[in-house]
CSV table of C-alpha atoms and ligand atoms in Angstrom, one decimal:
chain,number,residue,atom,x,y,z
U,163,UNK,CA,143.3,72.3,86.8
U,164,UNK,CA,142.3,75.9,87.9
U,165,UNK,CA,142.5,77.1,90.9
U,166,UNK,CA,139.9,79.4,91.0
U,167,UNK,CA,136.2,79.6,92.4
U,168,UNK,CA,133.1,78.6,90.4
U,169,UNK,CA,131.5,82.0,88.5
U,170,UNK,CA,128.9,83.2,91.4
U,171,UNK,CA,130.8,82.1,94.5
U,172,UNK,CA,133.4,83.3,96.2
U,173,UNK,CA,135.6,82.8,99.6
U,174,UNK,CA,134.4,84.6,102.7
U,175,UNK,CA,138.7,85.6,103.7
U,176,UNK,CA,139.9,85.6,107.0
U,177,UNK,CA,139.4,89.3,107.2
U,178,UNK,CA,135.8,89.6,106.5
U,179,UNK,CA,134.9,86.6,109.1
U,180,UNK,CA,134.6,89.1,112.3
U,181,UNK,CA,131.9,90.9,109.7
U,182,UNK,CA,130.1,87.4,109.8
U,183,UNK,CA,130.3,87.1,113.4
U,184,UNK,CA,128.6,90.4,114.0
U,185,UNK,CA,125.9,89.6,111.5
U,186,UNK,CA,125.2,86.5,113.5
U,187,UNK,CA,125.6,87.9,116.8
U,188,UNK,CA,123.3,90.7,116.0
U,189,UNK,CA,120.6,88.3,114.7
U,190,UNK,CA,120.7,86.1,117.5
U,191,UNK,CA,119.9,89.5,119.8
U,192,UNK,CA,117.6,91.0,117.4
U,193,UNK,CA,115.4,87.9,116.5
U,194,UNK,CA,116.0,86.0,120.0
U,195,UNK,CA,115.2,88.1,121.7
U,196,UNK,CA,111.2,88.4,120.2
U,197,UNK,CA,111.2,84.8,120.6
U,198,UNK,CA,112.1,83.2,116.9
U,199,UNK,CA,114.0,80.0,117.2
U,200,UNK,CA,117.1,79.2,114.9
U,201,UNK,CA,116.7,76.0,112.8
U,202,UNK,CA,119.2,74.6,110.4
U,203,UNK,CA,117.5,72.4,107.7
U,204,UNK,CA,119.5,70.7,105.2
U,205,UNK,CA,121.2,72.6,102.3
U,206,UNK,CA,119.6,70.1,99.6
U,207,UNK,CA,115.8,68.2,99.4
U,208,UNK,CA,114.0,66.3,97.8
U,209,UNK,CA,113.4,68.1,94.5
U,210,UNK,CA,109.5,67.9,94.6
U,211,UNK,CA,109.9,70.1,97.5
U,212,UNK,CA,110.7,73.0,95.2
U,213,UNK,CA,108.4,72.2,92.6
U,214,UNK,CA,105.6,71.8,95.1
U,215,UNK,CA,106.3,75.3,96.5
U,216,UNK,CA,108.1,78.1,94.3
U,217,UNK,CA,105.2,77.7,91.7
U,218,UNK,CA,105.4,77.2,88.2
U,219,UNK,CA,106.0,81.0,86.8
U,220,UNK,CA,108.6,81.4,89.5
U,221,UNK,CA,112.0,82.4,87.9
U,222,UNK,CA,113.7,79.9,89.4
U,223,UNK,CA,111.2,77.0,87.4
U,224,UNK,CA,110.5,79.4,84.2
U,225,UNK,CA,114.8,80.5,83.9
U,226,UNK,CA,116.0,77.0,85.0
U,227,UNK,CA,117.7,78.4,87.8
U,228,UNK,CA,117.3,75.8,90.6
U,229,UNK,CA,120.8,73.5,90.8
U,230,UNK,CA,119.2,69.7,90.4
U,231,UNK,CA,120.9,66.3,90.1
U,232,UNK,CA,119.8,62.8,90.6
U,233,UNK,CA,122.2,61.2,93.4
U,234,UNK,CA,123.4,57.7,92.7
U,235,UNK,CA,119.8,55.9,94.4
U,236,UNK,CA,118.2,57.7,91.4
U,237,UNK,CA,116.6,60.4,93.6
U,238,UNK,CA,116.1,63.9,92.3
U,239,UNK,CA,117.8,66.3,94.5
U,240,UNK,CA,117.6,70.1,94.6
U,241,UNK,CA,120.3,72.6,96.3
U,242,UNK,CA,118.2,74.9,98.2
U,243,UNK,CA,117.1,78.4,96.2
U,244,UNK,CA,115.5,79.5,99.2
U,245,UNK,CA,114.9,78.6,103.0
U,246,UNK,CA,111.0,78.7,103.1
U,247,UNK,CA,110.4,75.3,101.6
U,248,UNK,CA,112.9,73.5,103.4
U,249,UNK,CA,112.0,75.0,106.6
U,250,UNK,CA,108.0,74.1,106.1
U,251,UNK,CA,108.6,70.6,105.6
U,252,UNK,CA,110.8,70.5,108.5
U,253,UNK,CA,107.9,72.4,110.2
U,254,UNK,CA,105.5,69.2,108.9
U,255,UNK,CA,108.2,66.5,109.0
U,256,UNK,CA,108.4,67.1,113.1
U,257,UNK,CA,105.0,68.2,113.9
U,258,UNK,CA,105.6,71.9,115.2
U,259,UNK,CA,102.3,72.9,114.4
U,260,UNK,CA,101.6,71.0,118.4
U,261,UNK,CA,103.7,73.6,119.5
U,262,UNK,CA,102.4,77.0,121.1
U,263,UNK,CA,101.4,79.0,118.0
U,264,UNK,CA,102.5,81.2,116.5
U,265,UNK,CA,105.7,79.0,115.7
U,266,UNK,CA,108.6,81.4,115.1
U,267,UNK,CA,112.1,80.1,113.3
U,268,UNK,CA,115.4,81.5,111.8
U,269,UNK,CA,118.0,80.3,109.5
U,270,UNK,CA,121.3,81.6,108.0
U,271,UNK,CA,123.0,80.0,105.6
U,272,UNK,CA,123.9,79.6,102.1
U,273,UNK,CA,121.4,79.0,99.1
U,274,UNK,CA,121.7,78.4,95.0
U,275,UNK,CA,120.4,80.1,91.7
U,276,UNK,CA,121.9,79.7,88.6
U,277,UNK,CA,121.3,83.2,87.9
U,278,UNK,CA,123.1,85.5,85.4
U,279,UNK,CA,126.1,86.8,88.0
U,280,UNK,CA,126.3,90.7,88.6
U,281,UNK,CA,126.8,93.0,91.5
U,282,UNK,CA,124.6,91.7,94.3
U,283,UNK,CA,123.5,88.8,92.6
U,284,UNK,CA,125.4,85.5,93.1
U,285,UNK,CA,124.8,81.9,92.7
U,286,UNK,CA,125.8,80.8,95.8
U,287,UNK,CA,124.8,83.9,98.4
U,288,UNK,CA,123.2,83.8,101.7
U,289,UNK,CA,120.1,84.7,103.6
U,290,UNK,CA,118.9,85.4,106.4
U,291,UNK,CA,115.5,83.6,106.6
U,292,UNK,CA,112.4,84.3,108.6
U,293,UNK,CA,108.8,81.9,108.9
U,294,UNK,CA,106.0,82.6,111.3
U,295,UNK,CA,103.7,80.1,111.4
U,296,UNK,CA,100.3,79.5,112.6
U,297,UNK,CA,98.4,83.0,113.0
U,298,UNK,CA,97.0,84.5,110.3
U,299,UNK,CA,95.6,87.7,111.5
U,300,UNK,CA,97.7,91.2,110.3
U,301,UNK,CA,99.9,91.5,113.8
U,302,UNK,CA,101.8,89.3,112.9
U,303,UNK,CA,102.6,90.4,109.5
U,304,UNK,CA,103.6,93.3,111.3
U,305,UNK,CA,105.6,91.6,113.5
U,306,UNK,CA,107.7,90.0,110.7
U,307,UNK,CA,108.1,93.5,109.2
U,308,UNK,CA,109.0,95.2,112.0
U,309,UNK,CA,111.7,92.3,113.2
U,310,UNK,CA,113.1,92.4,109.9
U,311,UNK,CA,113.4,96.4,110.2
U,312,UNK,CA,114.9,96.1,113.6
U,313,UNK,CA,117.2,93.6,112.5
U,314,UNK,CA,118.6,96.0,109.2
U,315,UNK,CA,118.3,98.6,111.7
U,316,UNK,CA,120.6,96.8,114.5
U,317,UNK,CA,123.2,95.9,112.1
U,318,UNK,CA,123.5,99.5,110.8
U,319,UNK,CA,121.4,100.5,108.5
U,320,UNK,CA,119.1,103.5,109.5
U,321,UNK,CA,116.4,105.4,107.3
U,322,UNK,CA,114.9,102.2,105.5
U,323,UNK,CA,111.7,102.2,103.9
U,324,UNK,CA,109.6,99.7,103.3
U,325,UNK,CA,107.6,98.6,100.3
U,326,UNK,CA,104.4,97.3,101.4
U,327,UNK,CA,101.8,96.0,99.1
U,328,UNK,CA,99.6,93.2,98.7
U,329,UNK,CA,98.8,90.3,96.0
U,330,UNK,CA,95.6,89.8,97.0
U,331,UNK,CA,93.8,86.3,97.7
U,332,UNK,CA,93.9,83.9,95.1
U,333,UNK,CA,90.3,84.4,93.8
U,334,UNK,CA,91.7,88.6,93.9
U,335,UNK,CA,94.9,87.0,91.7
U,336,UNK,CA,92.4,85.0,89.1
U,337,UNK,CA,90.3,88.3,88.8
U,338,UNK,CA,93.7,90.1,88.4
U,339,UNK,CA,95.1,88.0,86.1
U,340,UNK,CA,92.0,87.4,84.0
U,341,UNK,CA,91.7,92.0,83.4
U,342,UNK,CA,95.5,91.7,82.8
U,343,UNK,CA,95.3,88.9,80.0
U,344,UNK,CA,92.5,90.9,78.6
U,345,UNK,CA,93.9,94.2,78.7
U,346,UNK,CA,97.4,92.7,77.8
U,347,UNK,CA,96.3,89.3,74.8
U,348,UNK,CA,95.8,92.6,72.1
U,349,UNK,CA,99.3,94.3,73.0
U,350,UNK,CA,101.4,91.3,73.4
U,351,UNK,CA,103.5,91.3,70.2
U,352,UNK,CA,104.7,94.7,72.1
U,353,UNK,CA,105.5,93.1,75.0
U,354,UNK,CA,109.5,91.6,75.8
U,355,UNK,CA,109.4,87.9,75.3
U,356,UNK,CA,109.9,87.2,79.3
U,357,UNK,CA,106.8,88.9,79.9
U,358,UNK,CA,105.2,87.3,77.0
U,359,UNK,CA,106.1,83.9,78.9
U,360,UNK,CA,104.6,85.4,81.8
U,361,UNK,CA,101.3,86.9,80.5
U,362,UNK,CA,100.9,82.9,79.7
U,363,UNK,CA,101.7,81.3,83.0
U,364,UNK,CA,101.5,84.3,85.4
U,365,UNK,CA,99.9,87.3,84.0
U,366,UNK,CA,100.8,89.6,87.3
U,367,UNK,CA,104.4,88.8,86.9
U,368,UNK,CA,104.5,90.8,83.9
U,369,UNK,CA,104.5,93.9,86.7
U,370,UNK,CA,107.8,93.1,87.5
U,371,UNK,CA,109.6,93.4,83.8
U,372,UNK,CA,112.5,95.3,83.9
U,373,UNK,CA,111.7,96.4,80.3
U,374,UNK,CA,111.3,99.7,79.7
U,375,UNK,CA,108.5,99.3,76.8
U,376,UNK,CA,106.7,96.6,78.9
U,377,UNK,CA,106.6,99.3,81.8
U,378,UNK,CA,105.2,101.7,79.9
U,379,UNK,CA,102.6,99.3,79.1
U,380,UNK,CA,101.9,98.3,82.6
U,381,UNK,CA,101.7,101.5,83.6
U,382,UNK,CA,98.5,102.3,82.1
U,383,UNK,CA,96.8,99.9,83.4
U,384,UNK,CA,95.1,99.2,86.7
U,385,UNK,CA,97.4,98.1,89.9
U,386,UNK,CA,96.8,95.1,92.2
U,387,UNK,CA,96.1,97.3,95.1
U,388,UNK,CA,93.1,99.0,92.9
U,389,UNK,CA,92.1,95.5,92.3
U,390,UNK,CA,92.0,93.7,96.0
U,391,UNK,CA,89.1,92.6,97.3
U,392,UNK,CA,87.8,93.7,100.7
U,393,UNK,CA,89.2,90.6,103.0
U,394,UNK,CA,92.8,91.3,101.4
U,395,UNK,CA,92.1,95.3,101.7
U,396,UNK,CA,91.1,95.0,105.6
U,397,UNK,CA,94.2,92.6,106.3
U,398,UNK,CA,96.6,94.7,104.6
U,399,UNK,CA,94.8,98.5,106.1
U,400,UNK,CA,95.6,96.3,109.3
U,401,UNK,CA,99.1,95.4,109.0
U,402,UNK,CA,99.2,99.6,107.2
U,403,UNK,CA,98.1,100.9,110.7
U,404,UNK,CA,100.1,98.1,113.1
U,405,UNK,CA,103.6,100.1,111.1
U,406,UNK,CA,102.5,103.1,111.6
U,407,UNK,CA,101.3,102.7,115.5
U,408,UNK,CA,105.0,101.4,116.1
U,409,UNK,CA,106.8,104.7,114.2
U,410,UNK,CA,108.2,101.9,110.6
U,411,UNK,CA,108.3,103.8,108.0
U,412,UNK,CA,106.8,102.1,104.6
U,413,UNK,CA,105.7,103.0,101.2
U,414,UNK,CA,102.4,101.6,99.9
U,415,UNK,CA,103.7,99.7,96.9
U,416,UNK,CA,100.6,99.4,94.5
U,417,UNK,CA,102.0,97.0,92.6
U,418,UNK,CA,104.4,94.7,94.7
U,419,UNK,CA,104.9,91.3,92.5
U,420,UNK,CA,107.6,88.8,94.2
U,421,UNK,CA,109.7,86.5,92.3
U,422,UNK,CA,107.8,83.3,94.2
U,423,UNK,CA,104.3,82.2,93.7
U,424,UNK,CA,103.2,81.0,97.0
U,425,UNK,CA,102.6,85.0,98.5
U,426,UNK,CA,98.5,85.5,99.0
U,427,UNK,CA,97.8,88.8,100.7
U,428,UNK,CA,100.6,90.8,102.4
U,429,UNK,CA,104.0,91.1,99.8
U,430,UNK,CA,106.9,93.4,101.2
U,431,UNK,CA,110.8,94.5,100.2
U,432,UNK,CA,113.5,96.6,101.1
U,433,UNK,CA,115.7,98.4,99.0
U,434,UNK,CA,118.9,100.1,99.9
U,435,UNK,CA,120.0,103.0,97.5
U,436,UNK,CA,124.0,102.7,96.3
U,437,UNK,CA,124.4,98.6,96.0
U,438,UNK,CA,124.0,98.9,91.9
U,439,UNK,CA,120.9,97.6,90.0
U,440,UNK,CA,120.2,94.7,91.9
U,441,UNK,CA,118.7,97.0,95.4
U,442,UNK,CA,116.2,94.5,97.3
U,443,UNK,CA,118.1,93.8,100.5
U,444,UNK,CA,115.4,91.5,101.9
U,445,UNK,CA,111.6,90.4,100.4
U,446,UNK,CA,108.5,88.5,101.9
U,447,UNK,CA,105.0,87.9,102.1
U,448,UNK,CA,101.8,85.5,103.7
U,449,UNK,CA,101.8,82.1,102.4
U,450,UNK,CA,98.6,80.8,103.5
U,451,UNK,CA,98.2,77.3,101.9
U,452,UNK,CA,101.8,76.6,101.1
U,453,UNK,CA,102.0,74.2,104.6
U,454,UNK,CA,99.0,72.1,103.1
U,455,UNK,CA,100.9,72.0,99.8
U,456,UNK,CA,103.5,70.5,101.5
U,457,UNK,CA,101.1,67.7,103.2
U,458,UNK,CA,100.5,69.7,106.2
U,459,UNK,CA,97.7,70.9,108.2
U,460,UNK,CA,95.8,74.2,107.0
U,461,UNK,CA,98.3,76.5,108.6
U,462,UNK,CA,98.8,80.1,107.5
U,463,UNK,CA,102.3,81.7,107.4
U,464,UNK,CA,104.3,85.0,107.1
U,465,UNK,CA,107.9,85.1,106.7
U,466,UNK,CA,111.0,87.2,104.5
U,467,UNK,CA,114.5,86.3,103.7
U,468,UNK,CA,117.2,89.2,103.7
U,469,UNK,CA,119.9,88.9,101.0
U,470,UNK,CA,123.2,88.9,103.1
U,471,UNK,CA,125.8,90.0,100.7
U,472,UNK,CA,123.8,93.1,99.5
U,473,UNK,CA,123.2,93.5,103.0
U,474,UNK,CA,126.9,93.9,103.4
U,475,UNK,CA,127.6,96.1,100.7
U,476,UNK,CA,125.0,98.5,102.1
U,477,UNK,CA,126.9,98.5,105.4
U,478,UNK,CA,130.2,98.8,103.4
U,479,UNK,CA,128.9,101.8,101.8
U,480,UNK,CA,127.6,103.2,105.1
U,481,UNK,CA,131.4,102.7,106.6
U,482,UNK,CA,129.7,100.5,109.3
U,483,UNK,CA,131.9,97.5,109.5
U,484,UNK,CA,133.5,96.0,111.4
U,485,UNK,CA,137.1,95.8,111.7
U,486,UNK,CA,139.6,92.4,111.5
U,487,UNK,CA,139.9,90.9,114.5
U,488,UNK,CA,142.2,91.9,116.9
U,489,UNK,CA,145.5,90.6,116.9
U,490,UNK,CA,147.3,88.6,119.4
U,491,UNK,CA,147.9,89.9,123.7
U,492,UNK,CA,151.3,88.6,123.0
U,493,UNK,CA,153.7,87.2,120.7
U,494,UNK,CA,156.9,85.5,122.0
U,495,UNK,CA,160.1,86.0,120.1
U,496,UNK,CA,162.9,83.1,120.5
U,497,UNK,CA,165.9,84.7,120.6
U,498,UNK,CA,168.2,81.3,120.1
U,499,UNK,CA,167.3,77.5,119.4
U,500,UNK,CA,166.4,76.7,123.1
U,501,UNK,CA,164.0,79.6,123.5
U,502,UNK,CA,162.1,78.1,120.1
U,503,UNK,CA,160.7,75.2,122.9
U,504,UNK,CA,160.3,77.4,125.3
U,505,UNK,CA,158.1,79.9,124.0
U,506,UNK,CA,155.8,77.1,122.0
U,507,UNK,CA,155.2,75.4,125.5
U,508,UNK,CA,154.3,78.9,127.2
U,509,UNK,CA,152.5,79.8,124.5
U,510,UNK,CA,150.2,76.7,125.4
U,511,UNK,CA,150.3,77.6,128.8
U,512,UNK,CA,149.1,81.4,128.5
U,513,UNK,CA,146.3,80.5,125.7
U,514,UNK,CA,144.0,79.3,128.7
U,515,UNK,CA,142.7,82.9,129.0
U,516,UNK,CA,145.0,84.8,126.5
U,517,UNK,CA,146.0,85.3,123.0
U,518,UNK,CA,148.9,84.1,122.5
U,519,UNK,CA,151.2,83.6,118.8
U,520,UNK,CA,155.0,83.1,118.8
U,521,UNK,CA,157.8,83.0,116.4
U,522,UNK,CA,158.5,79.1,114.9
U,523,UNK,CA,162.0,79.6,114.2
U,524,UNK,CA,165.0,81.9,115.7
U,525,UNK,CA,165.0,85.5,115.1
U,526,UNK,CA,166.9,88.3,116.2
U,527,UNK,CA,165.3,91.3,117.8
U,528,UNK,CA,164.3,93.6,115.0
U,529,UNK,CA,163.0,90.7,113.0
U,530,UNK,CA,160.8,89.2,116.3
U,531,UNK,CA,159.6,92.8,116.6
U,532,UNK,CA,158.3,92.9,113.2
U,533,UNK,CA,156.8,89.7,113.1
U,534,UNK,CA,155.1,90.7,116.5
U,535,UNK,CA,153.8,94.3,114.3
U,536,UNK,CA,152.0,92.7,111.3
U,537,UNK,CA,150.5,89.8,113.7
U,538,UNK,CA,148.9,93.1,115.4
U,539,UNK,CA,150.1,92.1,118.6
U,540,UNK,CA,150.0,94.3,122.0
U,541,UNK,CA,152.9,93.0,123.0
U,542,UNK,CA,156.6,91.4,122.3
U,543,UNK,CA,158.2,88.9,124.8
U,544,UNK,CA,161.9,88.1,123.8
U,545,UNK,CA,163.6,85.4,125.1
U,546,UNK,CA,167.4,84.6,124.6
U,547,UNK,CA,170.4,83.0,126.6
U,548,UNK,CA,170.2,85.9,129.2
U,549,UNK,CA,166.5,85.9,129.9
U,550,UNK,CA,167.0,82.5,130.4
U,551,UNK,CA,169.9,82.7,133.3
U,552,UNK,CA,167.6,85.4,134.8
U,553,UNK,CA,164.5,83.1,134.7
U,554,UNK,CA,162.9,86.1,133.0
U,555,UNK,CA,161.1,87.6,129.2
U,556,UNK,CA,162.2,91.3,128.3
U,557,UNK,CA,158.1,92.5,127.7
U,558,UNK,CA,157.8,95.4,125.2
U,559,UNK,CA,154.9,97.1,124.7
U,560,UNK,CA,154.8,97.7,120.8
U,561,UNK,CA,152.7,101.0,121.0
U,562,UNK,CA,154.9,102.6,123.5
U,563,UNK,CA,158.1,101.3,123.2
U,564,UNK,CA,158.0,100.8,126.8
U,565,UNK,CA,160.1,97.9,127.9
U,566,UNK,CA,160.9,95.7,131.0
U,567,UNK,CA,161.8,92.4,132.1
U,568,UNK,CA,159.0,90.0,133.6
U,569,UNK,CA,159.6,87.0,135.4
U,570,UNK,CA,157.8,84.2,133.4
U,571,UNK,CA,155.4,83.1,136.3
U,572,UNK,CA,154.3,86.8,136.3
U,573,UNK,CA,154.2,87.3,132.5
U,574,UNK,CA,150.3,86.2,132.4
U,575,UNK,CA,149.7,88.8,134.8
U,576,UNK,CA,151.4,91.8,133.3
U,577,UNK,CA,149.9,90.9,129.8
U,578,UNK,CA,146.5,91.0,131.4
U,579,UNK,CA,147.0,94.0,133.7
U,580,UNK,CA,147.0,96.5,130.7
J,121,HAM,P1,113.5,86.3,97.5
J,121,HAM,O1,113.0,87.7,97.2
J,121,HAM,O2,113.6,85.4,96.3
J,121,HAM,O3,112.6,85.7,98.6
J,121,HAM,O4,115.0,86.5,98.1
J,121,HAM,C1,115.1,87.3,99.3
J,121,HAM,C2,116.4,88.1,99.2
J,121,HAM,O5,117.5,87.2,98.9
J,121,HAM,C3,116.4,89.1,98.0
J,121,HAM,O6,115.8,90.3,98.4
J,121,HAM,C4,117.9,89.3,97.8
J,121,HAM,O7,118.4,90.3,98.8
J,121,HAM,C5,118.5,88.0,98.1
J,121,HAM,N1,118.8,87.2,96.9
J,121,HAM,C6,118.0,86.5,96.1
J,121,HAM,N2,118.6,86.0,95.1
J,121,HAM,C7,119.9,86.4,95.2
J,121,HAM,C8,121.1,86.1,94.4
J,121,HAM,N3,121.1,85.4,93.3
J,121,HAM,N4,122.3,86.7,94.9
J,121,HAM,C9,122.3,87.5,96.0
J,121,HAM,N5,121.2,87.7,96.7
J,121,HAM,C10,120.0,87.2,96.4
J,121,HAM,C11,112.8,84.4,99.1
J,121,HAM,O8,113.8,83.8,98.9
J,121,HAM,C12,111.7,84.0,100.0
J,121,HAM,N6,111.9,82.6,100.4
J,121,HAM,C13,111.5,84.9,101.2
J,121,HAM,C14,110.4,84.4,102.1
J,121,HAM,C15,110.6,83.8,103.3
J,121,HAM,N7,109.1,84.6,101.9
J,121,HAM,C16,108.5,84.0,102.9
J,121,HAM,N8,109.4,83.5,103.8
């Protein structure tokens, strides 16, 4: 047996918890407070969710990268690669679309891609995920970008840029796609074989090669954005000068292609510089359609998903966070076998409002005082024979040095008082 973690996960360790804490915290401020609801869908669905909603030249279909197994009632299950399916059928499943529109939900939480592991790419990672549902005019696109900003801002991350762009509507994505295959049928023996995959299924994801040669290629040729027709060109000059009104800086990305399929229209990312080659923190787009894919009413969408553990190492970088927890108010040190009772019991006692860790066996004073050190505690009570006879605990403060004998029914009190 090993005793190690499957290749793309890892443990979050005691020490980085209070990081995940703060990450929460700050969402539940940031997003709360402009009215999006937290909802926890389930980590796995019915697999036909997926394949009903990534789209067919999504990596996760084309690479193979969604984890899938068939439970023992024969049912085709699929761990979650992403929130916004799950969270849309939930949206269907219970009816929200009654509710006062726009409907506005969160998530965070774990999801799945048996993806080539590197820096800042994982196959278990996190998200934090985003959907607003049920307005389709630009504000709200603006809204989602701007909450995701704030939220990256909030956490610690200043001086982001976003990369706005726009894939268009889908009759803008058919014309698209039909000039690509033109321009690109002749050239395609020069083209990497992923993008010749893609010129097949998905022309436009052929943008989004990491090849050097295919780049090259691509770069000759005409951009979505010079392509859009003028319904997608008003929304996105709408959601352009919403940004700008409300001081977010962005970048006009002519030629934004997202992993996914389901995006029409407005398409956005952030990238952080110094996280390795693997930079988008978060991503996201309009999904107009995708609801009635999923056997919903015509309801048009908007939502992103930020990439928590890149999100992390950004912060890391920028020395912004937080520290462990703190340690203990104070630790109690049995001096002799009787005190070992006696300081478990009071420990109970004091945990009603305090922090309270204690020694499980006898030790002597230098020992107790060390133990007290690397728990990180404030304080050190020590109790032997004579505390006992004098119904006291000797109380050092472990910065100081200061030391002084407490009466146990006033011990709470002194603890608290500094
Ligand atoms: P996505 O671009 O596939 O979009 O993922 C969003 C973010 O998740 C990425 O920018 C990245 O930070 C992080 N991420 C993705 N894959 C990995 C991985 N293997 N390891 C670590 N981090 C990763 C979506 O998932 C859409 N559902 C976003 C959305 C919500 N669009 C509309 N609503």
């Amino acid at each position: 047996m090993r005793s190690q973690a499957v290749k793309g996960t890892y443990d979050v360790l005691p020490d980085a918890t209070p990081t995940w804490r703060y990450l929460r915290s700050t969402i539940e401020r940031t997003l709360g407070r402009a009215g999006v609801r937290e909802i926890v869908p389930p980590i796995f669905e019915h697999s036909e969710i997926f394949d009903k909603s990534v789209g067919e030249s999504a990596d996760l279909v084309v690479q193979k990268e969604m984890y899938r197994f068939e439970d023992r009632g024969g049912r085709s299950l699929t761990l979650r690669p992403e929130f916004t399916a799950g969270v849309l059928r939930a949206y269907v499943e219970h009816g929200m679309h009654t509710l006062p529109s726009p409907v506005k939900l969160w998530s965070l939480g774990p999801a799945f891609r048996a993806e080539n592991v590197q820096r800042g790419r994982y196959r278990q990672f996190h998200q934090v995920n985003c959907e607003i549902l049920g307005s389709p005019g630009p504000l709200v696109d603006a809204e989602a970008i701007a909450l995701l900003h704030d939220l990256l801002v909030a956490l610690g991350l200043p001086d982001l840029r976003v990369a706005l762009g726009s894939v268009g509507d889908p009759e803008d994505r058919d014309a698209y796609n039909a000039y690509l295959r033109e321009a690109l049928e002749p050239r395609k023996h020069e083209l990497s074989e992923t993008s010749q995959e893609r010129l097949r299924l998905n022309p436009m994801r052929v943008l989004d090669s990491k090849n050097e040669q295919d780049q090259a290629i691509v770069a000759e040729l005409d951009a979505p954005l010079d392509r859009l027709g003028d319904a997608a060109r008003a929304h996105l000059d709408g959601v352009a000068q919403y940004l700008s009104d409300w001081g977010i800086a962005f970048d006009l990305a002519p030629s934004i292609v997202r992993g996914l399929d389901y995006y029409r229209r407005t398409a956005f990312e952030i990238h952080a510089e110094g996280i390795g080659a693997q930079s988008a923190l978060a991503g996201g787009g309009r999904y107009d359609g995708l609801v009635e894919s999923l056997g919903g009413p015509p309801t048009p969408g908007i939502g992103w998903a930020m990439g928590v553990e890149r999100v992390l190492d950004a912060l890391e970088g920028a020395g912004k966070l937080p520290g462990p927890d703190a340690g203990p108010n104070v630790f109690l040190v049995p001096m002799d076998e009787t005190a070992i009772d006696e300081a478990a019991r009071l420990a109970r006692d004091l945990r009603s409002d305090l922090h309270v860790q204690h020694a499980y066996v006898k030790r002597n004073p230098g020992k107790g005082l060390r133990d007290a050190d690397r728990a990180g505690a404030r304080y050190a009570a020590l109790r032997g024979e004579r505390e006992r006879a004098a119904g006291v605990w000797t109380l050092k403060h472990l910065a100081s040095g200061e030391q002084r004998e407490v009466p146990e029914s006033e011990l709470r009190t002194a603890v608290l008082e500094d």
